[in-house]
PDB file of C-alpha atoms in Angstrom:
ATOM      1  CA  MET N  13      -3.222 -68.015  24.341  1.00  0.00           C
ATOM      2  CA  ALA N  14      -4.681 -71.372  23.754  1.00  0.00           C
ATOM      3  CA  ALA N  15      -2.423 -72.711  21.595  1.00  0.00           C
ATOM      4  CA  ALA N  16       0.217 -70.781  23.138  1.00  0.00           C
ATOM      5  CA  ALA N  17      -0.983 -73.558  26.583  1.00  0.00           C
ATOM      6  CA  ALA N  18      -0.995 -76.152  23.070  1.00  0.00           C
ATOM      7  CA  VAL N  19       2.698 -75.961  22.923  1.00  0.00           C
ATOM      8  CA  CYS N  20       3.809 -75.860  26.146  1.00  0.00           C
ATOM      9  CA  ARG N  21       2.353 -78.963  26.512  1.00  0.00           C
ATOM     10  CA  LEU N  22       3.201 -80.473  23.698  1.00  0.00           C
ATOM     11  CA  LEU N  23       7.837 -79.123  24.569  1.00  0.00           C
ATOM     12  CA  ARG N  24       6.440 -81.143  28.212  1.00  0.00           C
ATOM     13  CA  GLY N  25       5.048 -84.220  26.983  1.00  0.00           C
ATOM     14  CA  VAL N  26       7.922 -85.037  25.200  1.00  0.00           C
ATOM     15  CA  SER N  27      10.438 -83.243  28.641  1.00  0.00           C
ATOM     16  CA  SER N  28      11.263 -86.921  29.138  1.00  0.00           C
ATOM     17  CA  ILE N  29      13.379 -87.406  25.462  1.00  0.00           C
ATOM     18  CA  SER N  30      14.583 -84.842  25.730  1.00  0.00           C
ATOM     19  CA  VAL N  31      15.960 -85.484  28.748  1.00  0.00           C
ATOM     20  CA  SER N  32      18.140 -88.990  27.180  1.00  0.00           C
ATOM     21  CA  ASN N  33      19.166 -87.298  24.354  1.00  0.00           C
ATOM     22  CA  THR N  34      20.922 -84.245  25.828  1.00  0.00           C
ATOM     23  CA  SER N  35      22.355 -85.670  27.891  1.00  0.00           C
ATOM     24  CA  ARG N  36      23.987 -87.952  26.045  1.00  0.00           C
ATOM     25  CA  LEU N  37      24.055 -85.516  23.566  1.00  0.00           C
ATOM     26  CA  LEU N  38      26.404 -82.666  25.935  1.00  0.00           C
ATOM     27  CA  SER N  39      28.899 -85.799  26.652  1.00  0.00           C
ATOM     28  CA  THR N  40      29.603 -87.881  24.087  1.00  0.00           C
ATOM     29  CA  THR N  41      33.356 -86.200  22.911  1.00  0.00           C
ATOM     30  CA  SER N  42      32.584 -87.608  18.622  1.00  0.00           C
ATOM     31  CA  PRO N  43      32.983 -85.391  16.292  1.00  0.00           C
ATOM     32  CA  PRO N  44      30.168 -84.407  14.650  1.00  0.00           C
ATOM     33  CA  PRO N  45      29.246 -85.426  11.442  1.00  0.00           C
ATOM     34  CA  TYR N  46      26.962 -85.022   8.565  1.00  0.00           C
ATOM     35  CA  ARG N  47      24.185 -83.393   9.236  1.00  0.00           C
ATOM     36  CA  SER N  48      21.075 -81.849   7.934  1.00  0.00           C
ATOM     37  CA  SER N  49      21.015 -78.515   6.455  1.00  0.00           C
ATOM     38  CA  ASN N  50      17.137 -77.204   7.959  1.00  0.00           C
ATOM     39  CA  THR N  51      16.794 -76.006  10.562  1.00  0.00           C
ATOM     40  CA  ASN N  52      14.713 -77.630  13.108  1.00  0.00           C
ATOM     41  CA  SER N  53      16.587 -81.376  11.689  1.00  0.00           C
ATOM     42  CA  PRO N  54      16.070 -83.444  14.897  1.00  0.00           C
ATOM     43  CA  VAL N  55      18.664 -85.229  13.836  1.00  0.00           C
ATOM     44  CA  ALA N  56      21.119 -86.417  17.057  1.00  0.00           C
ATOM     45  CA  PHE N  57      23.857 -82.801  18.394  1.00  0.00           C
ATOM     46  CA  ASP N  58      27.124 -84.058  18.978  1.00  0.00           C
ATOM     47  CA  TRP N  59      28.574 -81.616  21.659  1.00  0.00           C
ATOM     48  CA  SER N  60      31.894 -81.727  23.914  1.00  0.00           C
ATOM     49  CA  ASP N  61      32.043 -79.355  26.692  1.00  0.00           C
ATOM     50  CA  ASP N  62      34.715 -79.487  29.474  1.00  0.00           C
ATOM     51  CA  ASP N  63      32.215 -80.183  32.580  1.00  0.00           C
ATOM     52  CA  ALA N  64      33.962 -82.774  35.181  1.00  0.00           C
ATOM     53  CA  ASP N  65      30.508 -84.718  35.136  1.00  0.00           C
ATOM     54  CA  SER N  66      30.850 -85.093  30.939  1.00  0.00           C
ATOM     55  CA  SER N  67      32.082 -89.221  31.799  1.00  0.00           C
ATOM     56  CA  SER N  68      27.897 -89.811  34.280  1.00  0.00           C
ATOM     57  CA  HIS N  69      25.128 -90.168  31.865  1.00  0.00           C
ATOM     58  CA  PRO N  70      21.631 -88.920  33.981  1.00  0.00           C
ATOM     59  CA  PRO N  71      19.470 -91.583  34.056  1.00  0.00           C
ATOM     60  CA  PRO N  72      15.900 -91.138  31.675  1.00  0.00           C
ATOM     61  CA  SER N  73      12.779 -88.597  33.638  1.00  0.00           C
ATOM     62  CA  THR N  74      10.228 -91.207  34.516  1.00  0.00           C
ATOM     63  CA  ALA N  75       7.685 -89.098  35.170  1.00  0.00           C
ATOM     64  CA  LYS N  76       4.819 -89.343  33.926  1.00  0.00           C
ATOM     65  CA  LYS N  77       3.508 -86.542  31.044  1.00  0.00           C
ATOM     66  CA  ASP N  78       0.942 -85.509  34.143  1.00  0.00           C
ATOM     67  CA  GLU N  79       3.269 -84.612  36.080  1.00  0.00           C
ATOM     68  CA  LEU N  80       4.671 -82.367  34.171  1.00  0.00           C
ATOM     69  CA  PRO N  81       2.074 -79.498  34.182  1.00  0.00           C
ATOM     70  CA  PRO N  82       3.050 -76.668  31.778  1.00  0.00           C
ATOM     71  CA  PRO N  83       3.712 -73.267  33.201  1.00  0.00           C
ATOM     72  CA  TYR N  84       2.021 -70.591  32.615  1.00  0.00           C
ATOM     73  CA  TYR N  85       3.350 -68.404  29.329  1.00  0.00           C
ATOM     74  CA  ASP N  86       1.775 -65.486  27.798  1.00  0.00           C
ATOM     75  CA  PRO N  87       3.029 -64.504  24.115  1.00  0.00           C
ATOM     76  CA  PHE N  88       1.998 -60.956  25.083  1.00  0.00           C
ATOM     77  CA  SER N  89       3.879 -60.547  29.009  1.00  0.00           C
ATOM     78  CA  LYS N  90       7.329 -58.424  28.367  1.00  0.00           C
ATOM     79  CA  ASN N  91       9.079 -60.877  31.482  1.00  0.00           C
ATOM     80  CA  PRO N  92      11.261 -63.723  30.434  1.00  0.00           C
ATOM     81  CA  ALA N  93       9.397 -66.825  29.145  1.00  0.00           C
ATOM     82  CA  VAL N  94      12.368 -68.610  31.340  1.00  0.00           C
ATOM     83  CA  ALA N  95      13.758 -67.778  33.823  1.00  0.00           C
ATOM     84  CA  GLU N  96      17.756 -67.385  33.464  1.00  0.00           C
ATOM     85  CA  PRO N  97      20.139 -68.770  35.803  1.00  0.00           C
ATOM     86  CA  SER N  98      21.129 -67.144  38.773  1.00  0.00           C
ATOM     87  CA  ASP N  99      25.128 -67.243  38.512  1.00  0.00           C
ATOM     88  CA  PRO N 100      25.256 -68.385  34.408  1.00  0.00           C
ATOM     89  CA  THR N 101      28.573 -67.399  34.703  1.00  0.00           C
ATOM     90  CA  ASN N 102      28.416 -71.097  36.172  1.00  0.00           C
ATOM     91  CA  LEU N 103      28.564 -72.374  33.372  1.00  0.00           C
ATOM     92  CA  GLN N 104      29.327 -76.322  35.416  1.00  0.00           C
ATOM     93  CA  GLU N 105      26.180 -76.036  36.962  1.00  0.00           C
ATOM     94  CA  ILE N 106      24.489 -75.080  32.845  1.00  0.00           C
ATOM     95  CA  PHE N 107      25.181 -77.669  31.324  1.00  0.00           C
ATOM     96  CA  HIS N 108      25.481 -80.501  33.832  1.00  0.00           C
ATOM     97  CA  ARG N 109      20.746 -79.044  34.188  1.00  0.00           C
ATOM     98  CA  MET N 110      21.156 -79.530  30.610  1.00  0.00           C
ATOM     99  CA  ARG N 111      21.077 -83.543  31.316  1.00  0.00           C
ATOM    100  CA  LYS N 112      19.341 -83.711  33.877  1.00  0.00           C
ATOM    101  CA  GLU N 113      16.527 -81.628  33.162  1.00  0.00           C
ATOM    102  CA  GLY N 114      16.973 -81.820  29.056  1.00  0.00           C
ATOM    103  CA  LEU N 115      16.024 -78.891  26.628  1.00  0.00           C
ATOM    104  CA  THR N 116      12.715 -77.675  26.913  1.00  0.00           C
ATOM    105  CA  ASP N 117      13.098 -74.254  28.428  1.00  0.00           C
ATOM    106  CA  TYR N 118      15.349 -73.120  25.968  1.00  0.00           C
ATOM    107  CA  ALA N 119      13.038 -74.069  23.079  1.00  0.00           C
ATOM    108  CA  ILE N 120      10.536 -73.065  24.889  1.00  0.00           C
ATOM    109  CA  LYS N 121      12.590 -69.276  24.936  1.00  0.00           C
ATOM    110  CA  MET N 122      12.993 -70.066  21.352  1.00  0.00           C
ATOM    111  CA  PHE N 123       9.040 -69.696  20.593  1.00  0.00           C
ATOM    112  CA  ASP N 124       9.094 -66.479  22.788  1.00  0.00           C
ATOM    113  CA  GLY N 125      11.907 -64.919  20.704  1.00  0.00           C
ATOM    114  CA  LEU N 126      10.783 -65.647  17.110  1.00  0.00           C
ATOM    115  CA  SER N 127       7.302 -65.596  18.487  1.00  0.00           C
ATOM    116  CA  LYS N 128       7.687 -62.058  19.929  1.00  0.00           C
ATOM    117  CA  ASP N 129       9.870 -60.652  16.503  1.00  0.00           C
ATOM    118  CA  GLY N 130       6.257 -61.949  13.779  1.00  0.00           C
ATOM    119  CA  LEU N 131       8.457 -65.068  12.682  1.00  0.00           C
ATOM    120  CA  THR N 132       5.793 -67.441  13.918  1.00  0.00           C
ATOM    121  CA  HIS N 133       5.056 -69.445  10.694  1.00  0.00           C
ATOM    122  CA  GLU N 134       9.007 -70.565  11.354  1.00  0.00           C
ATOM    123  CA  ALA N 135       7.655 -71.498  15.012  1.00  0.00           C
ATOM    124  CA  LEU N 136       5.264 -73.696  14.767  1.00  0.00           C
ATOM    125  CA  ALA N 137       7.056 -74.910  12.333  1.00  0.00           C
ATOM    126  CA  LEU N 138       9.413 -75.386  14.982  1.00  0.00           C
ATOM    127  CA  PHE N 139       7.504 -77.376  17.546  1.00  0.00           C
ATOM    128  CA  ALA N 140       5.971 -79.239  14.594  1.00  0.00           C
ATOM    129  CA  VAL N 141       9.024 -81.464  14.382  1.00  0.00           C
ATOM    130  CA  ILE N 142       9.396 -82.395  18.367  1.00  0.00           C
ATOM    131  CA  LYS N 143       5.075 -83.476  17.616  1.00  0.00           C
ATOM    132  CA  ASP N 144       6.257 -85.181  14.257  1.00  0.00           C
ATOM    133  CA  LYS N 145       9.290 -86.658  15.480  1.00  0.00           C
ATOM    134  CA  GLY N 146       9.010 -86.735  18.571  1.00  0.00           C
ATOM    135  CA  ALA N 147      12.117 -85.219  19.267  1.00  0.00           C
ATOM    136  CA  MET N 148      14.472 -82.218  20.084  1.00  0.00           C
ATOM    137  CA  PRO N 149      15.123 -80.833  16.639  1.00  0.00           C
ATOM    138  CA  ASP N 150      19.959 -79.360  16.671  1.00  0.00           C
ATOM    139  CA  VAL N 151      19.036 -76.045  16.258  1.00  0.00           C
ATOM    140  CA  VAL N 152      17.331 -75.572  19.793  1.00  0.00           C
ATOM    141  CA  ALA N 153      20.953 -78.292  21.636  1.00  0.00           C
ATOM    142  CA  HIS N 154      23.469 -75.959  19.878  1.00  0.00           C
ATOM    143  CA  THR N 155      22.317 -71.888  20.618  1.00  0.00           C
ATOM    144  CA  ALA N 156      21.405 -73.723  24.359  1.00  0.00           C
ATOM    145  CA  VAL N 157      24.842 -74.300  24.400  1.00  0.00           C
ATOM    146  CA  LEU N 158      26.775 -70.754  22.561  1.00  0.00           C
ATOM    147  CA  GLU N 159      23.504 -68.935  24.413  1.00  0.00           C
ATOM    148  CA  ALA N 160      25.486 -71.030  28.486  1.00  0.00           C
ATOM    149  CA  TYR N 161      28.546 -69.468  26.644  1.00  0.00           C
ATOM    150  CA  ALA N 162      27.355 -65.347  25.562  1.00  0.00           C
ATOM    151  CA  ASN N 163      26.261 -65.048  28.651  1.00  0.00           C
ATOM    152  CA  ALA N 164      28.773 -66.376  30.461  1.00  0.00           C
ATOM    153  CA  GLY N 165      30.603 -62.963  29.759  1.00  0.00           C
ATOM    154  CA  PRO N 166      33.647 -61.871  28.437  1.00  0.00           C
ATOM    155  CA  ALA N 167      36.050 -64.538  29.208  1.00  0.00           C
ATOM    156  CA  HIS N 168      33.744 -67.741  26.381  1.00  0.00           C
ATOM    157  CA  TRP N 169      32.959 -64.224  23.581  1.00  0.00           C
ATOM    158  CA  ARG N 170      35.191 -66.615  21.597  1.00  0.00           C
ATOM    159  CA  ASP N 171      33.190 -70.100  22.892  1.00  0.00           C
ATOM    160  CA  ALA N 172      29.989 -68.429  21.783  1.00  0.00           C
ATOM    161  CA  VAL N 173      31.709 -68.625  18.006  1.00  0.00           C
ATOM    162  CA  ARG N 174      33.700 -71.434  18.216  1.00  0.00           C
ATOM    163  CA  THR N 175      29.852 -72.542  19.059  1.00  0.00           C
ATOM    164  CA  TYR N 176      27.601 -71.203  16.279  1.00  0.00           C
ATOM    165  CA  ASP N 177      31.364 -72.797  13.487  1.00  0.00           C
ATOM    166  CA  ARG N 178      30.385 -76.466  15.023  1.00  0.00           C
ATOM    167  CA  MET N 179      26.941 -75.408  14.469  1.00  0.00           C
ATOM    168  CA  LEU N 180      27.491 -74.569  10.625  1.00  0.00           C
ATOM    169  CA  ALA N 181      29.741 -77.051  10.053  1.00  0.00           C
ATOM    170  CA  SER N 182      27.612 -80.382  11.099  1.00  0.00           C
ATOM    171  CA  GLY N 183      25.217 -78.398   8.405  1.00  0.00           C
ATOM    172  CA  VAL N 184      22.555 -76.823  11.060  1.00  0.00           C
ATOM    173  CA  MET N 185      20.908 -73.743  10.550  1.00  0.00           C
ATOM    174  CA  PRO N 186      20.381 -70.927  12.533  1.00  0.00           C
ATOM    175  CA  ASN N 187      17.010 -69.126  13.472  1.00  0.00           C
ATOM    176  CA  ALA N 188      16.726 -65.693  14.107  1.00  0.00           C
ATOM    177  CA  TYR N 189      17.241 -66.163  17.637  1.00  0.00           C
ATOM    178  CA  THR N 190      19.952 -67.620  17.500  1.00  0.00           C
ATOM    179  CA  LEU N 191      21.798 -65.167  15.781  1.00  0.00           C
ATOM    180  CA  ALA N 192      20.161 -62.532  18.262  1.00  0.00           C
ATOM    181  CA  VAL N 193      21.561 -64.264  21.402  1.00  0.00           C
ATOM    182  CA  LEU N 194      25.400 -64.408  19.168  1.00  0.00           C
ATOM    183  CA  VAL N 195      25.307 -60.886  18.368  1.00  0.00           C
ATOM    184  CA  ARG N 196      23.564 -59.638  22.122  1.00  0.00           C
ATOM    185  CA  GLY N 197      26.967 -62.413  24.047  1.00  0.00           C
ATOM    186  CA  LEU N 198      29.719 -60.373  21.979  1.00  0.00           C
ATOM    187  CA  ALA N 199      28.276 -57.073  22.764  1.00  0.00           C
ATOM    188  CA  ALA N 200      27.795 -57.395  26.202  1.00  0.00           C
ATOM    189  CA  SER N 201      31.206 -58.866  25.884  1.00  0.00           C
ATOM    190  CA  ASP N 202      32.486 -55.283  23.825  1.00  0.00           C
ATOM    191  CA  ARG N 203      34.036 -57.218  20.752  1.00  0.00           C
ATOM    192  CA  CYS N 204      31.606 -54.913  19.097  1.00  0.00           C
ATOM    193  CA  ALA N 205      33.784 -55.568  15.518  1.00  0.00           C
ATOM    194  CA  GLU N 206      32.283 -59.232  15.444  1.00  0.00           C
ATOM    195  CA  ALA N 207      28.787 -58.157  17.014  1.00  0.00           C
ATOM    196  CA  GLY N 208      28.396 -56.063  13.695  1.00  0.00           C
ATOM    197  CA  LYS N 209      29.863 -59.758  11.387  1.00  0.00           C
ATOM    198  CA  TYR N 210      26.851 -61.327  12.605  1.00  0.00           C
ATOM    199  CA  LEU N 211      24.280 -58.902  12.751  1.00  0.00           C
ATOM    200  CA  VAL N 212      25.539 -58.436   8.501  1.00  0.00           C
ATOM    201  CA  GLU N 213      25.153 -62.043   8.637  1.00  0.00           C
ATOM    202  CA  MET N 214      21.647 -62.028   9.521  1.00  0.00           C
ATOM    203  CA  LEU N 215      20.694 -59.732   6.817  1.00  0.00           C
ATOM    204  CA  ASP N 216      23.031 -61.441   4.212  1.00  0.00           C
ATOM    205  CA  ARG N 217      20.035 -64.835   5.557  1.00  0.00           C
ATOM    206  CA  GLY N 218      17.186 -62.575   5.186  1.00  0.00           C
ATOM    207  CA  MET N 219      16.558 -62.328   9.277  1.00  0.00           C
ATOM    208  CA  ARG N 220      15.283 -58.486  10.173  1.00  0.00           C
ATOM    209  CA  PRO N 221      17.543 -57.947  14.104  1.00  0.00           C
ATOM    210  CA  ASN N 222      14.571 -56.931  16.903  1.00  0.00           C
ATOM    211  CA  VAL N 223      16.068 -54.150  17.298  1.00  0.00           C
ATOM    212  CA  ALA N 224      17.211 -54.924  20.864  1.00  0.00           C
ATOM    213  CA  THR N 225      19.850 -56.672  18.746  1.00  0.00           C
ATOM    214  CA  TYR N 226      20.794 -53.973  16.903  1.00  0.00           C
ATOM    215  CA  LEU N 227      21.440 -51.475  19.252  1.00  0.00           C
ATOM    216  CA  ALA N 228      23.212 -54.064  22.372  1.00  0.00           C
ATOM    217  CA  ALA N 229      26.147 -53.524  18.687  1.00  0.00           C
ATOM    218  CA  PHE N 230      25.288 -50.161  18.392  1.00  0.00           C
ATOM    219  CA  GLU N 231      25.867 -49.549  21.444  1.00  0.00           C
ATOM    220  CA  ALA N 232      29.162 -51.674  22.001  1.00  0.00           C
ATOM    221  CA  TYR N 233      30.613 -49.329  19.078  1.00  0.00           C
ATOM    222  CA  LEU N 234      30.519 -46.306  21.609  1.00  0.00           C
ATOM    223  CA  ARG N 235      31.078 -48.297  24.496  1.00  0.00           C
ATOM    224  CA  MET N 236      34.250 -48.938  22.965  1.00  0.00           C
ATOM    225  CA  GLY N 237      34.750 -45.356  20.953  1.00  0.00           C
ATOM    226  CA  LYS N 238      34.597 -46.999  17.824  1.00  0.00           C
ATOM    227  CA  VAL N 239      31.538 -44.345  16.140  1.00  0.00           C
ATOM    228  CA  GLU N 240      33.304 -44.515  13.100  1.00  0.00           C
ATOM    229  CA  GLU N 241      33.314 -48.033  12.935  1.00  0.00           C
ATOM    230  CA  GLY N 242      29.673 -47.421  13.786  1.00  0.00           C
ATOM    231  CA  LYS N 243      28.980 -45.957  10.873  1.00  0.00           C
ATOM    232  CA  ALA N 244      30.208 -47.397   8.871  1.00  0.00           C
ATOM    233  CA  LEU N 245      28.543 -50.617   9.604  1.00  0.00           C
ATOM    234  CA  LEU N 246      25.043 -49.148   9.495  1.00  0.00           C
ATOM    235  CA  GLU N 247      25.659 -48.113   5.991  1.00  0.00           C
ATOM    236  CA  THR N 248      27.269 -51.616   5.276  1.00  0.00           C
ATOM    237  CA  MET N 249      23.892 -52.936   6.647  1.00  0.00           C
ATOM    238  CA  GLU N 250      21.619 -49.620   4.913  1.00  0.00           C
ATOM    239  CA  GLY N 251      23.169 -50.856   1.378  1.00  0.00           C
ATOM    240  CA  LYS N 252      21.172 -54.024   2.802  1.00  0.00           C
ATOM    241  CA  GLY N 253      18.133 -52.520   3.171  1.00  0.00           C
ATOM    242  CA  PHE N 254      18.557 -52.464   6.292  1.00  0.00           C
ATOM    243  CA  VAL N 255      16.595 -49.312   8.003  1.00  0.00           C
ATOM    244  CA  PRO N 256      16.420 -48.879  12.123  1.00  0.00           C
ATOM    245  CA  ASP N 257      13.658 -48.255  13.648  1.00  0.00           C
ATOM    246  CA  GLU N 258      13.535 -45.159  15.279  1.00  0.00           C
ATOM    247  CA  GLU N 259      10.746 -44.524  17.588  1.00  0.00           C
ATOM    248  CA  ALA N 260      11.375 -48.268  18.557  1.00  0.00           C
ATOM    249  CA  VAL N 261      14.821 -47.199  19.478  1.00  0.00           C
ATOM    250  CA  ARG N 262      13.724 -44.281  22.101  1.00  0.00           C
ATOM    251  CA  GLY N 263      11.823 -47.004  23.163  1.00  0.00           C
ATOM    252  CA  GLY N 264      14.297 -49.498  23.574  1.00  0.00           C
ATOM    253  CA  THR N 265      17.364 -47.388  25.240  1.00  0.00           C
ATOM    254  CA  VAL N 266      17.938 -45.178  27.996  1.00  0.00           C
ATOM    255  CA  LYS N 267      15.849 -41.584  27.169  1.00  0.00           C
ATOM    256  CA  ARG N 268      18.626 -38.895  28.458  1.00  0.00           C
ATOM    257  CA  GLY N 269      22.732 -38.890  28.708  1.00  0.00           C
ATOM    258  CA  GLN N 270      25.520 -39.807  26.635  1.00  0.00           C
ATOM    259  CA  VAL N 271      24.210 -42.751  25.225  1.00  0.00           C
ATOM    260  CA  PHE N 272      20.856 -41.643  24.092  1.00  0.00           C
ATOM    261  CA  ASP N 273      22.307 -39.154  22.210  1.00  0.00           C
ATOM    262  CA  GLY N 274      25.078 -41.183  20.910  1.00  0.00           C
ATOM    263  CA  ILE N 275      22.802 -43.298  19.562  1.00  0.00           C
ATOM    264  CA  MET N 276      20.227 -40.837  18.230  1.00  0.00           C
ATOM    265  CA  ASN N 277      23.490 -38.964  16.801  1.00  0.00           C
ATOM    266  CA  LEU N 278      24.951 -42.355  15.222  1.00  0.00           C
ATOM    267  CA  LEU N 279      21.597 -43.949  13.914  1.00  0.00           C
ATOM    268  CA  PHE N 280      19.924 -41.191  12.997  1.00  0.00           C
ATOM    269  CA  GLY N 281      21.941 -38.541  12.472  1.00  0.00           C
ATOM    270  CA  LYS N 282      20.746 -35.791  15.678  1.00  0.00           C
TER     271      LYS N 282
END
């Protein structure tokens, strides 16, 4: 608990840096220069979006550090570490808030997600960069934009994939949280083949998808009536060492009805 609170204080301490950097990052229209392959590289992230406010830069925050108390953060809570936008389809407002408020909340969400998946070392490495360099890692910035598109609904799934491709082209490596956000967003948009593709990529990168992530993908296959394709994906994943956790699956999906029966049959032959 003390370590978690210290992380929040650290993030809030660099919030003014995050605001000024994010304003520049989201408004630039220049093509992305070469980036370090380090996932937590703190170098600048170049991005262009369709927000009508992109031509203006909000001024850097002038608030003192002690005017930004750390939020309460419980690493053992099942509740979201940060409140989600009231309207995830309002991308203009979401990107405006990124410019105005910076990426602190997105960094906290990433830290929370990595920690709850047991990737504590990777989570702490993320914040070591913030502490040592005084800047947000590129992976946070790219993932924030990707997550906005992923949560905005089926009309924006291509934007989410395009953001991920641009992230790789910039030399910024994703972490498990990045790919989990992409898989779940694609699954929610019923893009089951694309969700399956990135599940396999997670395994190829040595990442272990959590139950919420692979359940989202396989439930999408069921919704779309593509059971055989789902079984083919499972076979591919098992060939790469993946083993679904039956107890976790039982706890992570509806306990009765066609969805539950379909998932149990697809993943475990029951």
